[in-house]
Coordinates of C-alpha atoms in Angstrom, one line a residue:
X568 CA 5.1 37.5 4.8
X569 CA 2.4 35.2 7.1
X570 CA 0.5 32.7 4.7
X571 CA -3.2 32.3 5.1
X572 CA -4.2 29.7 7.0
X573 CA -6.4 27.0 5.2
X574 CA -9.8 26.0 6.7
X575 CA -11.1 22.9 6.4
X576 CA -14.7 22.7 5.7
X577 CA -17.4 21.5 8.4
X578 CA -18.7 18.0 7.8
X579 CA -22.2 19.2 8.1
X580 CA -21.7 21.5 4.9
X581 CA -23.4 19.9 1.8
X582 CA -21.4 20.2 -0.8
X583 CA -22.8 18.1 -3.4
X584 CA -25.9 20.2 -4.9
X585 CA -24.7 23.4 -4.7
X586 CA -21.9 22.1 -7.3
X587 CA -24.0 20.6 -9.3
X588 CA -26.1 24.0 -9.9
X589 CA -22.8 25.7 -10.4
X590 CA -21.8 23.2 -13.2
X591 CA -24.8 24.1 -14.8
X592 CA -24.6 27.8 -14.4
X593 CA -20.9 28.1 -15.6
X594 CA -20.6 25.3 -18.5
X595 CA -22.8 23.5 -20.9
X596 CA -20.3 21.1 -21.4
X597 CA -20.8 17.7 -21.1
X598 CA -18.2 16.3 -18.5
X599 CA -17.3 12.2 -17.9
X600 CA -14.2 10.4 -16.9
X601 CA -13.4 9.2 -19.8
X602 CA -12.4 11.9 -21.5
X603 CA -9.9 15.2 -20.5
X604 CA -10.6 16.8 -17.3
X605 CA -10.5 20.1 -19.1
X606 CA -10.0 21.5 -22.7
X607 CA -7.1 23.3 -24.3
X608 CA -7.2 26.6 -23.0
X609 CA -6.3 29.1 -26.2
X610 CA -3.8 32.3 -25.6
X611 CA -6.4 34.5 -25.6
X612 CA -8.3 33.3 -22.8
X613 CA -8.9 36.2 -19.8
X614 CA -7.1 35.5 -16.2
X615 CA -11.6 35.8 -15.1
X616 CA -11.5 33.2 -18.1
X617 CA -8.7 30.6 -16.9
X618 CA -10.0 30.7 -13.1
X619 CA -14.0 30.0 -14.0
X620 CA -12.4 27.2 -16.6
X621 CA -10.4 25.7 -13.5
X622 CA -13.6 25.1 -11.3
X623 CA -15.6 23.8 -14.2
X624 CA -12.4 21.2 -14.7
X625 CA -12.3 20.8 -10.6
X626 CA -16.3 20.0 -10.4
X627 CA -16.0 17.3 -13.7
X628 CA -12.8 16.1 -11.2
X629 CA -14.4 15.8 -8.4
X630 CA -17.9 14.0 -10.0
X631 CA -15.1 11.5 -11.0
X632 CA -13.8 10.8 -7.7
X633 CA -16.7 10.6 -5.8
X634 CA -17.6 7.8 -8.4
X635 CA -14.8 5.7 -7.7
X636 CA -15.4 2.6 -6.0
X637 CA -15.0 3.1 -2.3
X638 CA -13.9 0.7 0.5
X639 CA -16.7 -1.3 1.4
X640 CA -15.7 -1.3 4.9
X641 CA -13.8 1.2 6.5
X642 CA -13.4 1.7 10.6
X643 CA -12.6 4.9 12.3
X644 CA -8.6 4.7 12.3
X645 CA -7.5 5.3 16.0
X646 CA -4.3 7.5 16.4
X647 CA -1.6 8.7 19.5
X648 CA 0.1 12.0 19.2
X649 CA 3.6 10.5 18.5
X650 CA 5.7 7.5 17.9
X651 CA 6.9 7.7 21.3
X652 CA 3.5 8.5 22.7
X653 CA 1.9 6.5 25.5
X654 CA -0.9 3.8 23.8
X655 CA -3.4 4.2 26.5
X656 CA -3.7 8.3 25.2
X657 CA -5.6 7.5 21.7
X658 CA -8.0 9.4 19.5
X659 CA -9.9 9.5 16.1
X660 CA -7.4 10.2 13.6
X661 CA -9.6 12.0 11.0
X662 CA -11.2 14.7 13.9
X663 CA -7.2 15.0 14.6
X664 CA -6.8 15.5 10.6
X665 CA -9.3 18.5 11.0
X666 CA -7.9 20.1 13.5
X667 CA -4.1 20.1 11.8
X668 CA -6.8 21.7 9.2
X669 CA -8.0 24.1 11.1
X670 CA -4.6 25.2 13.1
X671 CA -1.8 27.4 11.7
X672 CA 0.6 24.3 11.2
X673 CA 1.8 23.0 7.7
X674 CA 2.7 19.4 7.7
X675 CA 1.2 16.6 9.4
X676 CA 2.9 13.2 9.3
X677 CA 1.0 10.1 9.9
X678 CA 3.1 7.2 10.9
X679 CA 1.8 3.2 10.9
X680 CA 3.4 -0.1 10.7
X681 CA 2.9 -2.4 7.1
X682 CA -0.9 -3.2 6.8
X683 CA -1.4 -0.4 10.0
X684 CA -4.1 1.3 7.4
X685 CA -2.4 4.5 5.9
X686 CA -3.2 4.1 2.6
X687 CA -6.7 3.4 3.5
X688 CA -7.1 5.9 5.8
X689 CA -5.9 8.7 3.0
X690 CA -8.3 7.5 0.4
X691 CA -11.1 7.7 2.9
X692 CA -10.0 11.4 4.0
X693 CA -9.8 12.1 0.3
X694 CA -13.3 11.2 -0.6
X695 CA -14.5 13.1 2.6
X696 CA -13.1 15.8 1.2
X697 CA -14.2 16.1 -2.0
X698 CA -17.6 15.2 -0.6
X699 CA -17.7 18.4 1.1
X700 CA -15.6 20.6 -1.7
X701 CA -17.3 23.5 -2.7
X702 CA -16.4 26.3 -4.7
X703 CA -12.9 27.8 -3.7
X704 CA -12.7 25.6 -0.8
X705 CA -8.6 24.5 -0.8
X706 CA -8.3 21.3 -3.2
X707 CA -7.9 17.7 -2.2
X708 CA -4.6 16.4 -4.1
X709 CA -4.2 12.8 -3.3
X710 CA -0.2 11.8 -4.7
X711 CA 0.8 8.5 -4.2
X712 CA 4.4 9.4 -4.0
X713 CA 6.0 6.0 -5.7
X714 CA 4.3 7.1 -8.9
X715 CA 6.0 10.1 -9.5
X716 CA 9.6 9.8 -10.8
X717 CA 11.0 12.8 -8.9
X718 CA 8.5 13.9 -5.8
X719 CA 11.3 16.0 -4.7
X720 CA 10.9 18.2 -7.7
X721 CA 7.8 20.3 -8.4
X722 CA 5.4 17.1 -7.7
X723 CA 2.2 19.0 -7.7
X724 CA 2.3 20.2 -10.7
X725 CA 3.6 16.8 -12.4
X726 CA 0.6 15.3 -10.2
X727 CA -2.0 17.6 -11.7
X728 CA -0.4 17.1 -15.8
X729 CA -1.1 13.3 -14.5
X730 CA -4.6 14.4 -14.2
X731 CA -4.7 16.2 -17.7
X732 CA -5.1 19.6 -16.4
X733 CA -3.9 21.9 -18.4
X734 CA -0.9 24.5 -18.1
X735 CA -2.7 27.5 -17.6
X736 CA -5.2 26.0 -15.0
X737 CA -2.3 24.8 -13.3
X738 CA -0.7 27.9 -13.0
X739 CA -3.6 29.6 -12.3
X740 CA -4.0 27.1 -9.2
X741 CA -0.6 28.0 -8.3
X742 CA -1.2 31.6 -7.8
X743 CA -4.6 32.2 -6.7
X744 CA -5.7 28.5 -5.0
X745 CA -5.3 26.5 -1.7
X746 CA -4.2 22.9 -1.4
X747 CA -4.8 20.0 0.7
X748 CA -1.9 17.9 0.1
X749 CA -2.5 13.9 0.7
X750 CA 1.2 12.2 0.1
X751 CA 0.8 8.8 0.8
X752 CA 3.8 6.2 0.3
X753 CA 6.9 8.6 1.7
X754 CA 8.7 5.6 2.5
X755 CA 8.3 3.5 -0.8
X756 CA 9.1 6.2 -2.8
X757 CA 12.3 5.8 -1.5
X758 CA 12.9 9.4 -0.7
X759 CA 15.4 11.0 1.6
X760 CA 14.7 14.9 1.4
X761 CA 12.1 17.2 2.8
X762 CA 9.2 17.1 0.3
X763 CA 8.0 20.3 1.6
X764 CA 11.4 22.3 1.3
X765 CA 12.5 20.8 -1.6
X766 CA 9.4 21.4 -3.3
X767 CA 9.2 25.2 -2.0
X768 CA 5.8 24.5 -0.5
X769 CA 4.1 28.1 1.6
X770 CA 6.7 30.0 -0.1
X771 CA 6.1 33.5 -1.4
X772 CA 6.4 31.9 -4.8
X773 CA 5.2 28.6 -4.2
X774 CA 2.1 26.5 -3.7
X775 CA 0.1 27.4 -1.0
X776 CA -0.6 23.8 1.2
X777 CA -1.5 21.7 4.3
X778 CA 0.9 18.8 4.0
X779 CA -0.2 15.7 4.9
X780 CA 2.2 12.4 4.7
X781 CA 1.9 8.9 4.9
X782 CA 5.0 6.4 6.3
X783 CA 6.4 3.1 8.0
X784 CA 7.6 3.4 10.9
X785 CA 10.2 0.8 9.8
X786 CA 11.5 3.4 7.5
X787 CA 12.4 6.2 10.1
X788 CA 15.7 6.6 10.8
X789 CA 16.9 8.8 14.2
X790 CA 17.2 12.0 12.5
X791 CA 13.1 11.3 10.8
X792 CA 12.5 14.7 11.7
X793 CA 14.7 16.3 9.0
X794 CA 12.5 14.8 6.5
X795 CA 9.1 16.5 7.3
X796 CA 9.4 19.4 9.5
X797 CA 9.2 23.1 7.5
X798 CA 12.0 25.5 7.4
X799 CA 11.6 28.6 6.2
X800 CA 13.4 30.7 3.3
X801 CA 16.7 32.2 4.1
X802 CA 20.5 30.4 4.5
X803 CA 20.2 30.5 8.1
X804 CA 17.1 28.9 8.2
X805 CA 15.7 26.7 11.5
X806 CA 13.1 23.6 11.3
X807 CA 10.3 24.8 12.7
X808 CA 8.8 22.5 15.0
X809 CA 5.4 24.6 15.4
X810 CA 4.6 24.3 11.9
X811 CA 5.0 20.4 12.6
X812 CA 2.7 17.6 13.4
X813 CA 2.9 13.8 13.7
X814 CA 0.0 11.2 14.5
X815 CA 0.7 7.1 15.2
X816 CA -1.5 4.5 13.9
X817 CA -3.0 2.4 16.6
X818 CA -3.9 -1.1 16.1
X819 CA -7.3 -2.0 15.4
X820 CA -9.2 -2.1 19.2
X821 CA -10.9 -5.3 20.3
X822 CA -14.9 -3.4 20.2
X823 CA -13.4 -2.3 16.4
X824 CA -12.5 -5.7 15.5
X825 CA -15.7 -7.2 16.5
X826 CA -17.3 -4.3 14.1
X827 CA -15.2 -5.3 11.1
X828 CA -16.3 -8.8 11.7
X829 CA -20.6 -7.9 11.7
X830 CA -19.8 -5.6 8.6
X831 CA -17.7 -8.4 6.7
X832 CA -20.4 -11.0 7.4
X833 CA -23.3 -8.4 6.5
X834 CA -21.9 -7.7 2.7
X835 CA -23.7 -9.2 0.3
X836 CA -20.1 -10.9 -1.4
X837 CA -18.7 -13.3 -3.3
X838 CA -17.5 -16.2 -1.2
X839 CA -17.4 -18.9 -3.5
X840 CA -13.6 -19.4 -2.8
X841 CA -14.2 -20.2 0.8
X842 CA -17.8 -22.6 0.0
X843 CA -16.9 -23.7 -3.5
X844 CA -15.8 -27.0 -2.1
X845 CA -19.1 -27.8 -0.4
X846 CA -16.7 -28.7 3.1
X847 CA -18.2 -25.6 5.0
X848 CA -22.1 -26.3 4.6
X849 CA -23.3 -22.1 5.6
X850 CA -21.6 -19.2 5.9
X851 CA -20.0 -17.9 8.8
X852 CA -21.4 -16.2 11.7
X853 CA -20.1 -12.9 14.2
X854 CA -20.0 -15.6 16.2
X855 CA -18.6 -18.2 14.6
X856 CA -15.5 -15.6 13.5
X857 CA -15.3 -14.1 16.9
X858 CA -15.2 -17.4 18.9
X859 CA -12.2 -18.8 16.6
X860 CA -10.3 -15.6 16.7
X861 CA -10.8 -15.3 20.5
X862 CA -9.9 -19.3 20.9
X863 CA -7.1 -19.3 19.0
X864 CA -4.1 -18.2 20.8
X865 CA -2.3 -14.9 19.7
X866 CA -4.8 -14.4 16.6
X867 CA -6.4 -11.6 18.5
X868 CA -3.2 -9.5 18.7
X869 CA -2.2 -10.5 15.3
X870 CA -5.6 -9.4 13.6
X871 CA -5.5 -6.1 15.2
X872 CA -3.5 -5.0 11.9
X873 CA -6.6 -4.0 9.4
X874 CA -5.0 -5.9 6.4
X875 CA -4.2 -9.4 8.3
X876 CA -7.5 -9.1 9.3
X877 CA -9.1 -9.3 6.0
X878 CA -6.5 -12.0 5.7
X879 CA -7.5 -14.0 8.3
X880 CA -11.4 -13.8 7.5
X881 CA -11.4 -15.1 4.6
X882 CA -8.7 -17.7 5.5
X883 CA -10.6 -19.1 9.0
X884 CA -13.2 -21.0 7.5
X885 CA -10.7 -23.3 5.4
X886 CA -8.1 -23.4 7.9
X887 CA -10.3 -24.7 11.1
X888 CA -12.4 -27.0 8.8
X889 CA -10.4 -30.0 9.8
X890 CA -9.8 -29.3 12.9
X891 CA -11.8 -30.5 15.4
X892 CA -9.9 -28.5 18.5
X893 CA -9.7 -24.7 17.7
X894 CA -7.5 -24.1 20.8
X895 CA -4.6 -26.7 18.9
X896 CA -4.2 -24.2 15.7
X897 CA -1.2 -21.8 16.1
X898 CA -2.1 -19.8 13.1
X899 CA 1.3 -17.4 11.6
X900 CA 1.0 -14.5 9.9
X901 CA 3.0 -16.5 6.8
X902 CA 0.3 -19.3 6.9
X903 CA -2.3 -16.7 6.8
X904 CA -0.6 -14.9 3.9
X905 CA -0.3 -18.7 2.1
X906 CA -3.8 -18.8 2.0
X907 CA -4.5 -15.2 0.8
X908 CA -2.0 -16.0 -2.2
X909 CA -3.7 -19.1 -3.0
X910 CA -7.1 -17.7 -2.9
X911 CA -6.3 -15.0 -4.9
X912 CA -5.0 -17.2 -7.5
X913 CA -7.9 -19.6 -7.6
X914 CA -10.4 -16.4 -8.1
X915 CA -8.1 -15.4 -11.0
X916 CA -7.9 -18.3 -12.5
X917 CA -11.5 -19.0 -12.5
X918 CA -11.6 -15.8 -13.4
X919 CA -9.4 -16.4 -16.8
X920 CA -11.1 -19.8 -17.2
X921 CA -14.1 -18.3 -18.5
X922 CA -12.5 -15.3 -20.1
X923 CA -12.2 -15.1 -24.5
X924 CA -8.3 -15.3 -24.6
X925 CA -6.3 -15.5 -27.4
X926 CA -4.8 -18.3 -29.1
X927 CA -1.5 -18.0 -27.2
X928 CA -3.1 -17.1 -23.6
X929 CA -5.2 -19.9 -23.7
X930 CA -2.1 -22.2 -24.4
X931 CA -0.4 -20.4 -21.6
X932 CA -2.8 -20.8 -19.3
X933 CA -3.6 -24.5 -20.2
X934 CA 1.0 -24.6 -19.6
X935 CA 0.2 -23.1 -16.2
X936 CA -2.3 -24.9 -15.1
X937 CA -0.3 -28.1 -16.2
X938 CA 2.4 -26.7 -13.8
X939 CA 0.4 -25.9 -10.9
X940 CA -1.0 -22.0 -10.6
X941 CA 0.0 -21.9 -6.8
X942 CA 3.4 -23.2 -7.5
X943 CA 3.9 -20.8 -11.1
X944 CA 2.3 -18.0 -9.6
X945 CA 4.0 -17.7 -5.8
X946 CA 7.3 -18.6 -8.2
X947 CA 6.7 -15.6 -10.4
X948 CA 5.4 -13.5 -7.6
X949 CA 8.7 -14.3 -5.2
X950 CA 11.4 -13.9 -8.7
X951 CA 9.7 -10.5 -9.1
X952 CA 10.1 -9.7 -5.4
X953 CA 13.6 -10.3 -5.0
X954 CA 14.1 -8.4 -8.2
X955 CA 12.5 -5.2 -6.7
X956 CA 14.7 -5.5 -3.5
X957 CA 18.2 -6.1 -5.8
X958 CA 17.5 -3.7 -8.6
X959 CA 15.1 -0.7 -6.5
X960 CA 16.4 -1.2 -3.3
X961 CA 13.0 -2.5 -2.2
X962 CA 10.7 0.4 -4.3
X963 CA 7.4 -1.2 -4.9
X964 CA 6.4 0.6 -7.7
X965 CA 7.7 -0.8 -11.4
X966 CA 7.6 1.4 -14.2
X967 CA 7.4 -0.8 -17.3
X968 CA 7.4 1.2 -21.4
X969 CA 7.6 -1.0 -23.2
X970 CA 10.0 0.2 -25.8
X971 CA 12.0 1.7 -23.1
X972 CA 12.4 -1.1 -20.8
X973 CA 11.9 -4.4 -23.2
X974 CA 15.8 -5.0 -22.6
X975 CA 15.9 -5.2 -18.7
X976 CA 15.0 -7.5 -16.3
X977 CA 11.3 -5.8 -15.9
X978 CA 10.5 -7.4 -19.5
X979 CA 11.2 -10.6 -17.7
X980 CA 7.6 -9.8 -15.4
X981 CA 6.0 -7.0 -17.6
X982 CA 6.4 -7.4 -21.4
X983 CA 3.5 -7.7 -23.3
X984 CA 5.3 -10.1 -26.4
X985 CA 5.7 -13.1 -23.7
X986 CA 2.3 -15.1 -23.5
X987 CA 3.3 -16.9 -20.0
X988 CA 4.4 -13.7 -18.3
X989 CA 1.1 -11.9 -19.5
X990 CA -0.9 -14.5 -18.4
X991 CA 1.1 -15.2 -14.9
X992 CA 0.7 -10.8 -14.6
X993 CA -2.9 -11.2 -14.7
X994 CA -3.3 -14.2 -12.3
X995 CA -0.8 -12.4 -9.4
X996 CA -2.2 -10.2 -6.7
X997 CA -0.5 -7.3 -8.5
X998 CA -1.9 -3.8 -9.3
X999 CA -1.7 -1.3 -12.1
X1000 CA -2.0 1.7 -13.0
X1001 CA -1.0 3.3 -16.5
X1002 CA 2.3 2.3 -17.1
X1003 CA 3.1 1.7 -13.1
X1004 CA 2.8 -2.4 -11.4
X1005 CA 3.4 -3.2 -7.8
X1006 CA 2.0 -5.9 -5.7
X1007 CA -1.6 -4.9 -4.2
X1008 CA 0.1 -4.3 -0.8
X1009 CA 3.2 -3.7 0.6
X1010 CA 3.2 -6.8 2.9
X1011 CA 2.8 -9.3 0.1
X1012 CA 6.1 -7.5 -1.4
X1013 CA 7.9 -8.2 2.1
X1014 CA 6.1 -12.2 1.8
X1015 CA 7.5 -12.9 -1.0
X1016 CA 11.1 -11.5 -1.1
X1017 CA 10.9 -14.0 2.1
X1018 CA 9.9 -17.0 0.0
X1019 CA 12.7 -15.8 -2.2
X1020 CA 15.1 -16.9 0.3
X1021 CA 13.4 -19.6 2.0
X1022 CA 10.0 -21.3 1.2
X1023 CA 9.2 -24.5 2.8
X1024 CA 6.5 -24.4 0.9
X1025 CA 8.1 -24.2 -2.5
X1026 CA 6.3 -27.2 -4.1
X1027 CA 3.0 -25.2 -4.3
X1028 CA 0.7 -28.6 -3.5
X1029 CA -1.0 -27.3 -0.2
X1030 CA -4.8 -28.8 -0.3
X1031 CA -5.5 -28.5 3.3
X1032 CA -4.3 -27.0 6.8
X1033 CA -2.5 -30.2 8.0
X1034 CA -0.2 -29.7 4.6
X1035 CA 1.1 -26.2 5.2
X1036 CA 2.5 -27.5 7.8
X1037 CA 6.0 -28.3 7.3
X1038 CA 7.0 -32.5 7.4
X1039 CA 10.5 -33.0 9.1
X1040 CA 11.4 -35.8 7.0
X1041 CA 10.6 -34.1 3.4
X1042 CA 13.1 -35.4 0.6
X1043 CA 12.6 -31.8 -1.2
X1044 CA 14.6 -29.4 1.3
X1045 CA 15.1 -26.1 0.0
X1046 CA 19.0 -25.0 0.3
X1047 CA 19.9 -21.6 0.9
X1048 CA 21.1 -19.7 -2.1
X1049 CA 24.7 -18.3 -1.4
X1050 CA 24.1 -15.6 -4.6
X1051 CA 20.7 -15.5 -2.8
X1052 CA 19.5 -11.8 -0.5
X1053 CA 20.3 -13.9 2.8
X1054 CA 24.0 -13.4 1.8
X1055 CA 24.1 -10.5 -0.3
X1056 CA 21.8 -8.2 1.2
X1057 CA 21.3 -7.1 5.2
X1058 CA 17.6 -7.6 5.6
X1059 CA 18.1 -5.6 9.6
X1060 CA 16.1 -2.6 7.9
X1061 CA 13.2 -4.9 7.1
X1062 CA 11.7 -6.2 10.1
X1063 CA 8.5 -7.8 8.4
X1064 CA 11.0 -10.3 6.0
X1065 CA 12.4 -11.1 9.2
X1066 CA 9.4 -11.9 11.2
X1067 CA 8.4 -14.2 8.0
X1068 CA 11.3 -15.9 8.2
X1069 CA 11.6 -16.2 11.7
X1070 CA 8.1 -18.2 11.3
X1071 CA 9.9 -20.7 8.9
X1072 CA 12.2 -21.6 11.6
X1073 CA 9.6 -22.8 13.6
X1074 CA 8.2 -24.7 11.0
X1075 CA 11.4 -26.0 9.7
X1076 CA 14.2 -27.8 11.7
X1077 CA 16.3 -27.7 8.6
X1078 CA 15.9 -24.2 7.8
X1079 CA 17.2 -23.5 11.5
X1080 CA 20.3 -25.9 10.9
X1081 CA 21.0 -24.3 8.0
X1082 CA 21.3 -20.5 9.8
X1083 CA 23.2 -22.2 12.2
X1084 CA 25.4 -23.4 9.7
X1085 CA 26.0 -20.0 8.3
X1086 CA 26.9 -18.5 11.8
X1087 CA 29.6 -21.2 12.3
X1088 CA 31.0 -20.7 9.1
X1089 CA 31.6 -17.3 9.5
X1090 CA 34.4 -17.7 12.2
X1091 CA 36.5 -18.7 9.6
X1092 CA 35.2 -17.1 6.3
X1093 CA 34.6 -13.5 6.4
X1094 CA 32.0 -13.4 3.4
X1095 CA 29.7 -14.8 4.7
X1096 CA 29.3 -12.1 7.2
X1097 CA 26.0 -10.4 6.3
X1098 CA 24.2 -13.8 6.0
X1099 CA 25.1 -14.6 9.8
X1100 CA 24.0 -11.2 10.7
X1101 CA 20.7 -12.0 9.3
X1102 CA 20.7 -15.8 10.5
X1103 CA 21.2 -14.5 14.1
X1104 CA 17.9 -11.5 13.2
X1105 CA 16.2 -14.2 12.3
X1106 CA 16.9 -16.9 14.7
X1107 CA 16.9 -14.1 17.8
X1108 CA 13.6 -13.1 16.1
X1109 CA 12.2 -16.7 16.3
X1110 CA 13.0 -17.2 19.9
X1111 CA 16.0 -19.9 19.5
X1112 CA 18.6 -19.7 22.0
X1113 CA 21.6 -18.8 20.9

């Protein structure tokens, strides 16, 4: 039996008052966020009853949405038909979106490196889509896979329970309603099986879909394939490549760079982190940003990832203000990610400064701030790291109930009885929602499992540019941990932790003689094996000749 293809509605359609006069016409209830997308449907309730109840509850869902803060800035992400695909053969990926829409196929995979824009880019396409939602149009179902403890297994409906529909409008969506499906995270959710056979999507008794799905190309393994293409029912079943689709994230172009840049210095923001010291005496210019990231070398190609990006323009003014040569400052990504961490964690603690704390959080704070916030919170922030790598195999989401989990190691970042962790929770550039934590972006996960292992940085006292960079003759050298990831863990399938480190070697003469150490100790004690496999990643990575 064929399926019905799913349409995607034109952009030019208005959606917007046309629901708003069929909110009125079917309900008098008064619908906000705050409170139950729908009520509780009684037994008695007519099929004609259930359906009209399900767009009243998808109208009060989608007013919610569209309320949501949105990106401030957000450039056209650029695509290329494949991983393999030639780069000089790009496109818009949201008119390539449509047209997956508008075609007969069923999943569409969308492939990027960390910080490439995925995430970013599926938030944006589900807005646009409930923008233009009208009545009976399929429905915009945004999962971010991590969250939900077993995608594999009916996720849609555990998704829309999430969202306090209720039963019956749920299986009343099942059997009569259309879904665009936005799975974003397929690689942190740490999943191995085809979402769409496993979750019997365009089956006779299924949910109807257009799959769309979100991964790192880090995570693909030769046979990625298996894991997204559709098969269809019976034992002898084939993948069927023409129901099949795959897009690769582009970086950021030099024309879309520059555009970022005029829109970043055109919002009307806070940027009393970058001026609060009175050093820089105005704001930065298009030109100013545009001249430092064309003068200093590399930059360019490094920016051209969306999230370094916002990294580095916030970071540029404080890193070049002592400098009076531009064309001397080899900026790495980990020195740009220092300067994120710390700038996070002066907002926050400003931010907590001024805030009514209890009795106990403002004696942890006043502890913390005794310490040093950079050095407590990058400690806290690495600790936490390495314990998502040993104990979830690098899953970034953390589920933390209380009475369920007080008794494991995520009490020792999560529980609510501890002052100093609540505090340290609040000040970290860590996310949450309900009863799910994970770091605001992938990257800083992979930053600060790196730190874990090596930080040359580990004192926390870095006032300026000329400190973060590393002094040869330091008392404090950091030893590698032999219980530590470098020797207990293969870090090959994580090519970001590598590139982090490999930066550390060029910083750090020790830290090199250290890996070298490793490698020559492992001709004559075979345990040490995976750390020199990772020493020689990581020193082959930096450039030193081996």
């Amino acid at each position: 039996m064929s399926k019905p293809v799913i349409h995607a509605r034109p952009a030019a359609v208005q959606g917007p008052d046309n629901l708003a006069t069929q909110l009125v016409r079917h309900s008098e209830l008064d619908f906000n966020c705050s409170s139950a997308y729908s009520p509780v449907l009684s037994p008695q309730r007519t099929i004609d009853e259930i359906t009209s109840q399900v767009e009243c509850s998808l109208v009060s869902f989608r007013l919610c949405k569209l309320k949501e803060e949105h990106m401030p800035i957000y450039i056209p992400t650029m695509a290329k038909a494949s991983l393999q695909a030639e780069h000089d053969d790009i496109f818009p990926l949201m008119k390539k979106v449509h047209e997956f829409l508008d075609s007969d196929r069923q999943v569409l995979l969308i492939l990027g490196d960390s910080g490439s824009g995925k995430t970013t880019f599926c938030r944006k396409l589900e807005h646009r889509l409930w923008a233009n939602y009208n009545s009976s149009d399929p429905i915009p179902l945004f999962i971010n896979l991590p969250t939900i403890e077993r995608p594999d297994q009916n996720m849609i409906k555990t998704q829309l329970l999430h969202l306090n529909f209720s039963d019956d409008e749920i299986q009343d969506m099942k059997m009569h309603r259309q879904f665009i499906l936005i799975c974003d995270g397929y690689d942190e959710s740490q999943q191995v099986t085809n979402l769409h056979t496993t979750n019997r999507l365009n089956r006779q008794d299924g949910w109807q879909v257009k799959m769309i799905v979100s991964c790192r190309t880090q995570f693909l393994s030769p046979e990625y394939l298996d894991s997204f293409v559709p098969q269809l029912d019976g034992y002898y079943s084939e993948p069927r490549l023409d129901l099949f689709q795959e897009v690769m994230i582009v970086p950021l172009l030099d024309e879309q760079v520059k555009d970022y840049v005029a829109r970043w210095v055109s919002l009307d923001i806070d940027r009393s982190v970058s001026f609060a010291s009175g050093s820089l005496s105005h704001p930065w210019t298009v030109a100013d940003y545009m001249t430092t990231l064309t003068t200093i070398p590399n930059l360019m190609d490094l920016v051209k990832n969306p999230f370094l990006l916002t990294l580095a323009l916030d970071a540029l003014p404080r890193i070049t203000k002592s400098q009076q040569d531009p064309s001397s400052i080899n900026v790495t990504r980990s020195q740009l990610f220092e300067y994120f961490v710390k700038s996070w964690l002066d907002v926050n603690r400003l931010r907590l400064e001024s805030c009514s704390l209890y009795d106990d959080d403002r004696m942890a704070l006043e502890m913390i701030l005794d310490a040093g916030v950079e050095s407590m919170g990058s400690w806290y922030s690495s600790q936490l790291a390495q314990e998502i790598f040993d104990k979830q195999d690098g899953n970034p989401v953390v589920q933390y109930i209380h009475h369920r989990h007080k008794d494991t190691w995520k009490a020792d970042f999560f529980t609510h009885d501890d002052p100093v962790v609540r505090v340290l929770r609040a000040l970290c550039p860590l996310s949450r929602s309900g009863s799910h934590h994970q770091f605001i972006h992938r990257s800083l996960l992979e930053f600060f499992f790196s730190c874990s292992i090596f930080d040359h940085n580990g004192d926390g006292d870095q006032d300026d540019w000329a400190s973060s960079q590393l002094d040869s003759e330091r008392s404090d050298v950091q030893l590698l941990d032999p219980q530590g990831a470098l020797f207990t863990r293969s870090l090959l399938q994580e090519p970001s932790v590598i590139h982090f480190l490999s930066e550390r070697v060029k910083q750090s003469p020790d830290f090199e003689k250290q890996l070298r150490d490793v490698i020559e100790q492992s001709k004559s004690d075979s345990s040490t094996a995976i750390a020199a496999t990772n020493a020689i990643a990581i020193l082959t990575e930096a450039g030193v000749p081996m």
